[in-house]
Short mmCIF file of N, CA and C in Angstrom, two decimals:
data_model
loop_
_atom_site.label_atom_id
_atom_site.label_comp_id
_atom_site.label_asym_id
_atom_site.label_seq_id
_atom_site.Cartn_x
_atom_site.Cartn_y
_atom_site.Cartn_z
N MET A 1 0.85 -1.18 0.00
CA MET A 1 0.00 0.00 0.00
C MET A 1 0.90 1.25 0.00
N GLU A 2 0.54 2.21 -0.77
CA GLU A 2 1.28 3.47 -0.82
C GLU A 2 1.28 4.13 0.55
N ASN A 3 2.36 4.85 0.86
CA ASN A 3 2.49 5.50 2.17
C ASN A 3 1.28 6.36 2.53
N ARG A 4 0.84 7.18 1.60
CA ARG A 4 -0.27 8.09 1.86
C ARG A 4 -1.53 7.33 2.27
N GLU A 5 -1.84 6.29 1.51
CA GLU A 5 -3.04 5.50 1.81
C GLU A 5 -2.89 4.72 3.11
N ARG A 6 -1.68 4.24 3.38
CA ARG A 6 -1.44 3.51 4.62
C ARG A 6 -1.61 4.44 5.82
N ILE A 7 -1.12 5.67 5.70
CA ILE A 7 -1.28 6.66 6.78
C ILE A 7 -2.76 6.93 7.02
N LEU A 8 -3.52 7.14 5.94
CA LEU A 8 -4.95 7.41 6.07
C LEU A 8 -5.68 6.24 6.73
N ALA A 9 -5.36 5.02 6.30
CA ALA A 9 -6.02 3.83 6.86
C ALA A 9 -5.69 3.68 8.35
N CYS A 10 -4.43 3.87 8.71
CA CYS A 10 -4.04 3.75 10.12
C CYS A 10 -4.65 4.87 10.95
N ALA A 11 -4.68 6.08 10.42
CA ALA A 11 -5.29 7.19 11.16
C ALA A 11 -6.78 6.93 11.40
N LEU A 12 -7.48 6.43 10.39
CA LEU A 12 -8.90 6.13 10.57
C LEU A 12 -9.08 5.10 11.68
N ASP A 13 -8.28 4.04 11.66
CA ASP A 13 -8.38 3.02 12.71
C ASP A 13 -8.12 3.62 14.09
N LEU A 14 -7.08 4.40 14.19
CA LEU A 14 -6.73 4.97 15.50
C LEU A 14 -7.73 6.01 15.97
N PHE A 15 -8.19 6.89 15.07
CA PHE A 15 -9.18 7.89 15.47
C PHE A 15 -10.49 7.21 15.88
N TYR A 16 -10.84 6.15 15.19
CA TYR A 16 -12.05 5.39 15.51
C TYR A 16 -11.92 4.72 16.88
N GLN A 17 -10.77 4.12 17.13
CA GLN A 17 -10.57 3.37 18.37
C GLN A 17 -10.39 4.27 19.59
N LYS A 18 -9.65 5.37 19.43
CA LYS A 18 -9.25 6.16 20.59
C LYS A 18 -9.79 7.59 20.60
N GLY A 19 -10.25 8.07 19.46
CA GLY A 19 -10.64 9.46 19.35
C GLY A 19 -9.48 10.29 18.84
N TYR A 20 -9.80 11.33 18.12
CA TYR A 20 -8.78 12.17 17.49
C TYR A 20 -7.80 12.75 18.51
N ASP A 21 -8.31 13.33 19.58
CA ASP A 21 -7.46 14.02 20.55
C ASP A 21 -6.51 13.07 21.29
N ALA A 22 -6.87 11.81 21.41
CA ALA A 22 -6.04 10.86 22.15
C ALA A 22 -4.93 10.24 21.31
N VAL A 23 -4.89 10.54 20.04
CA VAL A 23 -3.90 9.93 19.14
C VAL A 23 -2.88 10.99 18.74
N GLY A 24 -1.62 10.65 18.91
CA GLY A 24 -0.55 11.57 18.53
C GLY A 24 0.04 11.22 17.17
N ILE A 25 0.77 12.16 16.63
CA ILE A 25 1.44 11.97 15.34
C ILE A 25 2.38 10.77 15.38
N GLN A 26 3.15 10.65 16.47
CA GLN A 26 4.10 9.54 16.58
C GLN A 26 3.39 8.19 16.51
N GLU A 27 2.24 8.09 17.15
CA GLU A 27 1.48 6.84 17.14
C GLU A 27 1.00 6.50 15.73
N ILE A 28 0.55 7.51 15.00
CA ILE A 28 0.11 7.30 13.61
C ILE A 28 1.30 6.85 12.76
N CYS A 29 2.44 7.49 12.97
CA CYS A 29 3.64 7.14 12.20
C CYS A 29 4.08 5.70 12.49
N GLN A 30 4.07 5.32 13.76
CA GLN A 30 4.45 3.96 14.13
C GLN A 30 3.49 2.93 13.52
N ALA A 31 2.21 3.21 13.61
CA ALA A 31 1.21 2.27 13.09
C ALA A 31 1.31 2.12 11.58
N SER A 32 1.65 3.20 10.90
CA SER A 32 1.70 3.15 9.43
C SER A 32 3.10 2.87 8.89
N GLY A 33 4.08 2.83 9.78
CA GLY A 33 5.44 2.50 9.36
C GLY A 33 6.12 3.59 8.55
N VAL A 34 5.80 4.85 8.86
CA VAL A 34 6.43 5.98 8.16
C VAL A 34 7.07 6.90 9.19
N THR A 35 7.87 7.81 8.70
CA THR A 35 8.49 8.81 9.56
C THR A 35 7.59 10.04 9.66
N LYS A 36 7.84 10.87 10.66
CA LYS A 36 7.09 12.12 10.80
C LYS A 36 7.23 13.00 9.56
N PRO A 37 8.44 13.16 9.02
CA PRO A 37 8.55 13.99 7.81
C PRO A 37 7.68 13.48 6.65
N THR A 38 7.53 12.16 6.56
CA THR A 38 6.67 11.61 5.50
C THR A 38 5.22 12.00 5.73
N LEU A 39 4.75 11.88 6.97
CA LEU A 39 3.38 12.27 7.28
C LEU A 39 3.18 13.76 7.01
N TYR A 40 4.11 14.57 7.46
CA TYR A 40 4.00 16.01 7.24
C TYR A 40 4.08 16.37 5.76
N TYR A 41 4.83 15.61 5.00
CA TYR A 41 4.93 15.85 3.55
C TYR A 41 3.54 15.69 2.90
N TYR A 42 2.82 14.65 3.28
CA TYR A 42 1.52 14.39 2.67
C TYR A 42 0.40 15.27 3.21
N PHE A 43 0.44 15.58 4.51
CA PHE A 43 -0.73 16.21 5.14
C PHE A 43 -0.45 17.53 5.85
N GLY A 44 0.79 17.85 6.09
CA GLY A 44 1.14 19.11 6.72
C GLY A 44 1.01 19.13 8.23
N SER A 45 0.02 18.43 8.76
CA SER A 45 -0.24 18.41 10.20
C SER A 45 -1.25 17.29 10.49
N LYS A 46 -1.46 17.07 11.76
CA LYS A 46 -2.49 16.10 12.17
C LYS A 46 -3.88 16.58 11.73
N TYR A 47 -4.10 17.88 11.84
CA TYR A 47 -5.38 18.45 11.39
C TYR A 47 -5.55 18.28 9.88
N GLY A 48 -4.49 18.51 9.12
CA GLY A 48 -4.53 18.29 7.66
C GLY A 48 -4.84 16.84 7.34
N LEU A 49 -4.29 15.94 8.13
CA LEU A 49 -4.58 14.51 7.96
C LEU A 49 -6.06 14.25 8.20
N LEU A 50 -6.62 14.83 9.26
CA LEU A 50 -8.04 14.65 9.55
C LEU A 50 -8.90 15.20 8.42
N GLN A 51 -8.59 16.38 7.93
CA GLN A 51 -9.37 16.97 6.84
C GLN A 51 -9.34 16.08 5.59
N THR A 52 -8.16 15.57 5.25
CA THR A 52 -8.03 14.70 4.09
C THR A 52 -8.81 13.41 4.30
N LEU A 53 -8.71 12.86 5.49
CA LEU A 53 -9.41 11.63 5.83
C LEU A 53 -10.92 11.82 5.72
N LEU A 54 -11.44 12.90 6.27
CA LEU A 54 -12.88 13.16 6.20
C LEU A 54 -13.33 13.33 4.75
N SER A 55 -12.55 14.04 3.97
CA SER A 55 -12.89 14.24 2.57
C SER A 55 -12.93 12.91 1.83
N ARG A 56 -11.91 12.10 2.04
CA ARG A 56 -11.84 10.80 1.37
C ARG A 56 -13.01 9.91 1.75
N GLU A 57 -13.37 9.90 3.01
CA GLU A 57 -14.41 9.00 3.51
C GLU A 57 -15.83 9.52 3.29
N LEU A 58 -16.02 10.84 3.27
CA LEU A 58 -17.37 11.38 3.33
C LEU A 58 -17.88 12.05 2.05
N ASP A 59 -17.01 12.45 1.16
CA ASP A 59 -17.47 13.15 -0.04
C ASP A 59 -18.45 12.32 -0.86
N GLY A 60 -18.14 11.06 -1.11
CA GLY A 60 -19.04 10.19 -1.87
C GLY A 60 -20.35 9.94 -1.15
N PHE A 61 -20.27 9.81 0.15
CA PHE A 61 -21.46 9.60 0.98
C PHE A 61 -22.41 10.79 0.86
N VAL A 62 -21.87 11.99 0.94
CA VAL A 62 -22.69 13.20 0.83
C VAL A 62 -23.33 13.26 -0.56
N GLN A 63 -22.60 12.84 -1.58
CA GLN A 63 -23.16 12.83 -2.95
C GLN A 63 -24.36 11.87 -3.04
N LYS A 64 -24.25 10.71 -2.41
CA LYS A 64 -25.37 9.76 -2.41
C LYS A 64 -26.58 10.33 -1.68
N LEU A 65 -26.34 11.00 -0.57
CA LEU A 65 -27.45 11.63 0.16
C LEU A 65 -28.08 12.73 -0.67
N ALA A 66 -27.26 13.49 -1.39
CA ALA A 66 -27.80 14.55 -2.24
C ALA A 66 -28.69 13.95 -3.31
N GLY A 67 -28.30 12.81 -3.87
CA GLY A 67 -29.13 12.12 -4.86
C GLY A 67 -30.46 11.70 -4.27
N ALA A 68 -30.44 11.20 -3.05
CA ALA A 68 -31.69 10.80 -2.39
C ALA A 68 -32.57 12.01 -2.12
N ALA A 69 -31.96 13.12 -1.70
CA ALA A 69 -32.73 14.33 -1.40
C ALA A 69 -33.31 14.95 -2.67
N ASP A 70 -32.63 14.78 -3.79
CA ASP A 70 -33.07 15.37 -5.06
C ASP A 70 -33.87 14.42 -5.93
N SER A 71 -34.19 13.25 -5.42
CA SER A 71 -34.79 12.23 -6.28
C SER A 71 -36.15 12.62 -6.83
N GLY A 72 -36.84 13.54 -6.19
CA GLY A 72 -38.17 13.92 -6.66
C GLY A 72 -39.24 12.91 -6.28
N ALA A 73 -38.85 11.90 -5.52
CA ALA A 73 -39.81 10.90 -5.08
C ALA A 73 -40.73 11.50 -4.02
N GLY A 74 -41.80 10.81 -3.73
CA GLY A 74 -42.69 11.23 -2.66
C GLY A 74 -41.96 11.18 -1.33
N ILE A 75 -42.58 11.73 -0.29
CA ILE A 75 -41.91 11.86 1.00
C ILE A 75 -41.52 10.50 1.56
N TYR A 76 -42.39 9.52 1.47
CA TYR A 76 -42.05 8.20 2.03
C TYR A 76 -40.85 7.61 1.29
N ASP A 77 -40.91 7.61 -0.04
CA ASP A 77 -39.80 7.04 -0.82
C ASP A 77 -38.52 7.83 -0.63
N GLY A 78 -38.64 9.15 -0.52
CA GLY A 78 -37.46 9.98 -0.27
C GLY A 78 -36.83 9.69 1.08
N LEU A 79 -37.65 9.56 2.12
CA LEU A 79 -37.14 9.24 3.45
C LEU A 79 -36.51 7.86 3.46
N TYR A 80 -37.14 6.93 2.76
CA TYR A 80 -36.60 5.57 2.69
C TYR A 80 -35.24 5.56 1.99
N ALA A 81 -35.12 6.27 0.87
CA ALA A 81 -33.85 6.34 0.15
C ALA A 81 -32.78 7.01 1.00
N PHE A 82 -33.15 8.05 1.70
CA PHE A 82 -32.21 8.77 2.56
C PHE A 82 -31.75 7.88 3.71
N ALA A 83 -32.70 7.23 4.38
CA ALA A 83 -32.35 6.33 5.49
C ALA A 83 -31.48 5.18 4.99
N THR A 84 -31.80 4.66 3.82
CA THR A 84 -31.01 3.57 3.26
C THR A 84 -29.58 4.02 2.99
N ALA A 85 -29.41 5.23 2.45
CA ALA A 85 -28.07 5.74 2.20
C ALA A 85 -27.28 5.89 3.50
N LEU A 86 -27.92 6.39 4.54
CA LEU A 86 -27.26 6.52 5.85
C LEU A 86 -26.87 5.16 6.41
N ILE A 87 -27.81 4.24 6.41
CA ILE A 87 -27.57 2.91 6.99
C ILE A 87 -26.52 2.16 6.18
N ASP A 88 -26.62 2.22 4.85
CA ASP A 88 -25.63 1.52 4.01
C ASP A 88 -24.23 2.08 4.23
N PHE A 89 -24.12 3.41 4.32
CA PHE A 89 -22.81 4.00 4.57
C PHE A 89 -22.27 3.53 5.92
N ALA A 90 -23.11 3.57 6.95
CA ALA A 90 -22.67 3.15 8.28
C ALA A 90 -22.26 1.69 8.29
N ASN A 91 -22.93 0.88 7.50
CA ASN A 91 -22.61 -0.54 7.45
C ASN A 91 -21.29 -0.79 6.71
N LYS A 92 -21.10 -0.11 5.61
CA LYS A 92 -19.90 -0.34 4.79
C LYS A 92 -18.68 0.43 5.29
N ASN A 93 -18.92 1.55 5.96
CA ASN A 93 -17.84 2.43 6.41
C ASN A 93 -18.04 2.75 7.89
N ASP A 94 -18.16 1.72 8.70
CA ASP A 94 -18.52 1.92 10.09
C ASP A 94 -17.55 2.81 10.85
N LYS A 95 -16.27 2.71 10.58
CA LYS A 95 -15.30 3.54 11.30
C LYS A 95 -15.47 5.00 10.93
N ALA A 96 -15.65 5.29 9.66
CA ALA A 96 -15.84 6.68 9.22
C ALA A 96 -17.16 7.23 9.77
N TYR A 97 -18.21 6.42 9.75
CA TYR A 97 -19.51 6.86 10.27
C TYR A 97 -19.41 7.17 11.77
N MET A 98 -18.81 6.25 12.52
CA MET A 98 -18.70 6.46 13.97
C MET A 98 -17.79 7.65 14.28
N LEU A 99 -16.75 7.85 13.48
CA LEU A 99 -15.89 9.02 13.68
C LEU A 99 -16.69 10.30 13.45
N LEU A 100 -17.46 10.35 12.36
CA LEU A 100 -18.28 11.53 12.09
C LEU A 100 -19.26 11.79 13.22
N MET A 101 -19.92 10.74 13.69
CA MET A 101 -20.88 10.92 14.79
C MET A 101 -20.19 11.45 16.04
N SER A 102 -19.01 10.94 16.34
CA SER A 102 -18.30 11.42 17.53
C SER A 102 -17.88 12.88 17.35
N LEU A 103 -17.49 13.26 16.14
CA LEU A 103 -17.07 14.64 15.90
C LEU A 103 -18.25 15.61 15.99
N CYS A 104 -19.45 15.12 15.71
CA CYS A 104 -20.65 15.97 15.83
C CYS A 104 -20.82 16.49 17.25
N TYR A 105 -20.35 15.74 18.22
CA TYR A 105 -20.54 16.08 19.61
C TYR A 105 -19.30 16.71 20.24
N SER A 106 -18.34 17.09 19.41
CA SER A 106 -17.14 17.77 19.91
C SER A 106 -17.49 19.21 20.28
N ALA A 107 -16.63 19.80 21.09
CA ALA A 107 -16.80 21.21 21.43
C ALA A 107 -16.76 22.04 20.15
N LYS A 108 -17.64 22.99 20.03
CA LYS A 108 -17.81 23.74 18.79
C LYS A 108 -16.58 24.54 18.37
N GLU A 109 -15.72 24.90 19.30
CA GLU A 109 -14.50 25.64 18.97
C GLU A 109 -13.32 24.70 18.72
N ASN A 110 -13.50 23.43 18.98
CA ASN A 110 -12.44 22.45 18.78
C ASN A 110 -12.16 22.28 17.30
N GLU A 111 -10.89 22.07 16.95
CA GLU A 111 -10.54 21.93 15.53
C GLU A 111 -11.20 20.72 14.88
N VAL A 112 -11.44 19.67 15.65
CA VAL A 112 -12.07 18.49 15.04
C VAL A 112 -13.52 18.79 14.64
N TYR A 113 -14.20 19.57 15.44
CA TYR A 113 -15.55 19.96 15.06
C TYR A 113 -15.50 20.83 13.81
N GLN A 114 -14.55 21.72 13.75
CA GLN A 114 -14.42 22.59 12.58
C GLN A 114 -14.15 21.78 11.32
N ALA A 115 -13.38 20.71 11.43
CA ALA A 115 -13.11 19.84 10.28
C ALA A 115 -14.38 19.11 9.85
N ALA A 116 -15.19 18.71 10.81
CA ALA A 116 -16.40 17.94 10.52
C ALA A 116 -17.59 18.83 10.17
N LYS A 117 -17.54 20.08 10.56
CA LYS A 117 -18.69 20.98 10.41
C LYS A 117 -19.24 21.04 8.97
N PRO A 118 -18.42 21.11 7.94
CA PRO A 118 -19.00 21.13 6.58
C PRO A 118 -19.85 19.90 6.28
N TYR A 119 -19.44 18.75 6.77
CA TYR A 119 -20.20 17.52 6.52
C TYR A 119 -21.46 17.47 7.37
N ILE A 120 -21.36 17.92 8.60
CA ILE A 120 -22.54 17.98 9.48
C ILE A 120 -23.56 18.95 8.88
N THR A 121 -23.08 20.08 8.41
CA THR A 121 -23.96 21.08 7.80
C THR A 121 -24.61 20.54 6.54
N GLN A 122 -23.84 19.88 5.69
CA GLN A 122 -24.40 19.31 4.46
C GLN A 122 -25.45 18.25 4.77
N LEU A 123 -25.17 17.40 5.74
CA LEU A 123 -26.12 16.36 6.12
C LEU A 123 -27.44 16.99 6.57
N TYR A 124 -27.36 17.99 7.41
CA TYR A 124 -28.54 18.69 7.89
C TYR A 124 -29.26 19.40 6.74
N ASP A 125 -28.52 20.15 5.92
CA ASP A 125 -29.13 20.90 4.82
C ASP A 125 -29.83 19.98 3.82
N LEU A 126 -29.23 18.85 3.53
CA LEU A 126 -29.85 17.90 2.60
C LEU A 126 -31.13 17.32 3.19
N THR A 127 -31.15 17.10 4.48
CA THR A 127 -32.36 16.58 5.12
C THR A 127 -33.46 17.62 5.11
N VAL A 128 -33.11 18.87 5.39
CA VAL A 128 -34.10 19.95 5.32
C VAL A 128 -34.65 20.04 3.89
N LYS A 129 -33.77 19.95 2.92
CA LYS A 129 -34.18 20.01 1.51
C LYS A 129 -35.17 18.90 1.18
N LEU A 130 -34.95 17.73 1.72
CA LEU A 130 -35.87 16.61 1.50
C LEU A 130 -37.27 16.98 1.97
N PHE A 131 -37.37 17.61 3.12
CA PHE A 131 -38.68 18.01 3.64
C PHE A 131 -39.26 19.21 2.89
N GLU A 132 -38.41 20.11 2.47
CA GLU A 132 -38.90 21.24 1.68
C GLU A 132 -39.50 20.77 0.37
N ARG A 133 -38.88 19.79 -0.26
CA ARG A 133 -39.40 19.24 -1.51
C ARG A 133 -40.75 18.56 -1.30
N ALA A 134 -40.99 18.10 -0.09
CA ALA A 134 -42.23 17.37 0.20
C ALA A 134 -43.29 18.24 0.86
N SER A 135 -43.07 19.55 0.91
CA SER A 135 -44.01 20.41 1.63
C SER A 135 -45.42 20.32 1.06
N HIS A 136 -45.54 20.04 -0.24
CA HIS A 136 -46.88 19.91 -0.84
C HIS A 136 -47.60 18.65 -0.35
N GLU A 137 -46.85 17.65 0.11
CA GLU A 137 -47.45 16.42 0.63
C GLU A 137 -47.77 16.52 2.11
N LEU A 138 -47.08 17.40 2.79
CA LEU A 138 -47.22 17.51 4.24
C LEU A 138 -47.86 18.85 4.58
N GLY A 139 -49.17 18.87 4.56
CA GLY A 139 -49.89 20.11 4.80
C GLY A 139 -49.67 20.70 6.18
N ASN A 140 -49.25 19.87 7.12
CA ASN A 140 -49.05 20.36 8.48
C ASN A 140 -47.62 20.83 8.73
N MET A 141 -46.82 20.93 7.68
CA MET A 141 -45.43 21.30 7.88
C MET A 141 -45.30 22.74 8.38
N ASN A 142 -45.97 23.67 7.74
CA ASN A 142 -46.02 25.07 8.20
C ASN A 142 -44.68 25.59 8.71
N GLY A 143 -43.64 25.48 7.90
CA GLY A 143 -42.33 25.99 8.29
C GLY A 143 -41.57 25.12 9.27
N ARG A 144 -41.99 23.90 9.46
CA ARG A 144 -41.31 23.01 10.41
C ARG A 144 -40.33 22.05 9.72
N GLN A 145 -39.86 22.40 8.54
CA GLN A 145 -38.93 21.54 7.82
C GLN A 145 -37.68 21.25 8.65
N GLN A 146 -37.17 22.27 9.33
CA GLN A 146 -35.97 22.08 10.14
C GLN A 146 -36.25 21.14 11.31
N GLN A 147 -37.37 21.32 11.94
CA GLN A 147 -37.75 20.45 13.06
C GLN A 147 -37.89 19.00 12.59
N PHE A 148 -38.53 18.80 11.45
CA PHE A 148 -38.69 17.45 10.91
C PHE A 148 -37.34 16.85 10.53
N ALA A 149 -36.47 17.66 9.95
CA ALA A 149 -35.14 17.17 9.54
C ALA A 149 -34.34 16.72 10.76
N ILE A 150 -34.35 17.50 11.81
CA ILE A 150 -33.62 17.14 13.03
C ILE A 150 -34.19 15.85 13.62
N GLY A 151 -35.51 15.77 13.67
CA GLY A 151 -36.15 14.56 14.21
C GLY A 151 -35.83 13.32 13.40
N PHE A 152 -35.86 13.45 12.08
CA PHE A 152 -35.58 12.30 11.22
C PHE A 152 -34.12 11.86 11.34
N LEU A 153 -33.19 12.82 11.27
CA LEU A 153 -31.78 12.47 11.42
C LEU A 153 -31.52 11.84 12.79
N GLY A 154 -32.14 12.39 13.81
CA GLY A 154 -31.98 11.83 15.15
C GLY A 154 -32.47 10.40 15.24
N LEU A 155 -33.62 10.15 14.66
CA LEU A 155 -34.17 8.79 14.69
C LEU A 155 -33.25 7.79 14.01
N ILE A 156 -32.83 8.09 12.80
CA ILE A 156 -32.01 7.15 12.04
C ILE A 156 -30.62 7.01 12.65
N ASN A 157 -29.97 8.13 12.93
CA ASN A 157 -28.61 8.05 13.48
C ASN A 157 -28.58 7.38 14.84
N HIS A 158 -29.53 7.67 15.69
CA HIS A 158 -29.53 7.04 17.00
C HIS A 158 -29.92 5.57 16.93
N TYR A 159 -30.73 5.22 15.99
CA TYR A 159 -31.01 3.80 15.80
C TYR A 159 -29.73 3.07 15.42
N ILE A 160 -29.00 3.63 14.47
CA ILE A 160 -27.74 3.02 14.05
C ILE A 160 -26.76 2.96 15.22
N LEU A 161 -26.61 4.06 15.93
CA LEU A 161 -25.63 4.14 17.02
C LEU A 161 -25.96 3.21 18.17
N PHE A 162 -27.20 3.26 18.63
CA PHE A 162 -27.52 2.53 19.84
C PHE A 162 -27.93 1.08 19.62
N LEU A 163 -28.72 0.83 18.62
CA LEU A 163 -29.18 -0.53 18.40
C LEU A 163 -28.32 -1.27 17.39
N GLY A 164 -28.02 -0.61 16.29
CA GLY A 164 -27.25 -1.25 15.24
C GLY A 164 -25.88 -1.68 15.69
N TYR A 165 -25.17 -0.83 16.42
CA TYR A 165 -23.82 -1.16 16.83
C TYR A 165 -23.76 -1.97 18.11
N ARG A 166 -24.74 -1.83 18.94
CA ARG A 166 -24.73 -2.60 20.19
C ARG A 166 -24.74 -4.09 19.91
N ASP A 167 -25.51 -4.50 18.91
CA ASP A 167 -25.66 -5.92 18.61
C ASP A 167 -24.93 -6.36 17.36
N ALA A 168 -24.25 -5.44 16.67
CA ALA A 168 -23.70 -5.76 15.36
C ALA A 168 -22.48 -6.66 15.42
N GLY A 169 -21.56 -6.39 16.31
CA GLY A 169 -20.35 -7.19 16.37
C GLY A 169 -19.58 -7.12 15.07
N GLU A 170 -19.07 -8.24 14.65
CA GLU A 170 -18.26 -8.32 13.43
C GLU A 170 -19.11 -8.35 12.17
N LYS A 171 -20.40 -8.52 12.30
CA LYS A 171 -21.27 -8.68 11.14
C LYS A 171 -21.74 -7.36 10.54
N GLY A 172 -21.42 -6.25 11.16
CA GLY A 172 -21.90 -4.96 10.68
C GLY A 172 -23.29 -4.68 11.23
N ILE A 173 -23.92 -3.70 10.65
CA ILE A 173 -25.24 -3.28 11.12
C ILE A 173 -26.30 -4.13 10.44
N ALA A 174 -27.10 -4.78 11.21
CA ALA A 174 -28.17 -5.60 10.66
C ALA A 174 -29.49 -4.83 10.75
N VAL A 175 -29.79 -4.03 9.72
CA VAL A 175 -31.05 -3.31 9.67
C VAL A 175 -31.82 -3.84 8.48
N SER A 176 -32.83 -4.61 8.76
CA SER A 176 -33.61 -5.25 7.70
C SER A 176 -34.47 -4.23 6.96
N GLU A 177 -34.94 -4.62 5.80
CA GLU A 177 -35.87 -3.78 5.05
C GLU A 177 -37.13 -3.54 5.88
N GLU A 178 -37.55 -4.57 6.59
CA GLU A 178 -38.74 -4.45 7.44
C GLU A 178 -38.51 -3.40 8.53
N LYS A 179 -37.32 -3.39 9.14
CA LYS A 179 -37.02 -2.43 10.19
C LYS A 179 -36.94 -1.02 9.62
N LYS A 180 -36.34 -0.86 8.43
CA LYS A 180 -36.29 0.46 7.79
C LYS A 180 -37.70 0.98 7.56
N ASN A 181 -38.56 0.11 7.01
CA ASN A 181 -39.95 0.51 6.78
C ASN A 181 -40.64 0.89 8.09
N SER A 182 -40.38 0.13 9.13
CA SER A 182 -40.97 0.40 10.42
C SER A 182 -40.53 1.76 10.96
N LEU A 183 -39.25 2.08 10.82
CA LEU A 183 -38.74 3.38 11.28
C LEU A 183 -39.38 4.53 10.50
N ILE A 184 -39.50 4.36 9.19
CA ILE A 184 -40.10 5.42 8.37
C ILE A 184 -41.57 5.59 8.73
N HIS A 185 -42.29 4.47 8.89
CA HIS A 185 -43.70 4.55 9.29
C HIS A 185 -43.85 5.24 10.64
N GLN A 186 -42.98 4.89 11.59
CA GLN A 186 -43.02 5.51 12.91
C GLN A 186 -42.83 7.02 12.79
N PHE A 187 -41.85 7.43 12.00
CA PHE A 187 -41.60 8.85 11.83
C PHE A 187 -42.77 9.54 11.13
N MET A 188 -43.28 8.93 10.08
CA MET A 188 -44.40 9.50 9.32
C MET A 188 -45.63 9.64 10.20
N HIS A 189 -45.86 8.66 11.03
CA HIS A 189 -47.02 8.73 11.93
C HIS A 189 -46.89 9.95 12.85
N GLY A 190 -45.69 10.18 13.33
CA GLY A 190 -45.45 11.31 14.23
C GLY A 190 -45.66 12.65 13.55
N ILE A 191 -45.25 12.79 12.29
CA ILE A 191 -45.39 14.09 11.65
C ILE A 191 -46.79 14.32 11.10
N TYR A 192 -47.54 13.25 10.90
CA TYR A 192 -48.92 13.43 10.41
C TYR A 192 -49.90 13.66 11.55
N SER A 193 -49.46 13.37 12.79
CA SER A 193 -50.42 13.51 13.91
C SER A 193 -50.49 14.94 14.39
#
C-alpha cells in the first residue's frame, strides 16, 4: 500500500478506536510505518490529515445523500432512500460513520468539530431540503422543515448508534428492510399527527 493510503487507513483506525485528541502523530507514524517527515509531507499536520481523511471518507457519501434528497420521489420514498443511504454507509464504512458521529458532539470551537462541520452542515441541509421538496405532501409542515429534519436524522442516526452497533459485532449493522420501513412509518405517523 502506498504511504499516503497507509497513513490514512491507520489514522482512521486509530481515530475510531481512541478518538482524534487521544492519538498523537508519533502513534500514527508507528502504526503506518512511516516517519514524521513523511506524514508532514503528505498532510502538513495532524489536522490536515483529519481533513483529508474526512474528505476521502465522506465526499461520496454526501453525494449519495444529495441524490436521495433530489430524487423527486414522494416523501415516504425519499425518506426511505435517505435512510437507506445513511444505513448503508454506516454498514460499509462503520469507522468513518462512527468518527463523524463522535465529531458531531465535539466542542464547537475544537478543531475536530471545525473539520467535521462542513459535513454535518451538508447532512442537515440535505435533510431539510428533503422536507422542503415534500411540503406539498405535508400540509401540516407550516415551516417546520428544520424540526422534521432534526427529528428524522436523530431517529435514524440514534437507531444506528444505539441498536445497530450494540448488537452488530463483526457482522456490521443488521437493519432489515422491514425495520427500515418500520422506522419510516413511525416517523411519518409522528409528523402526520
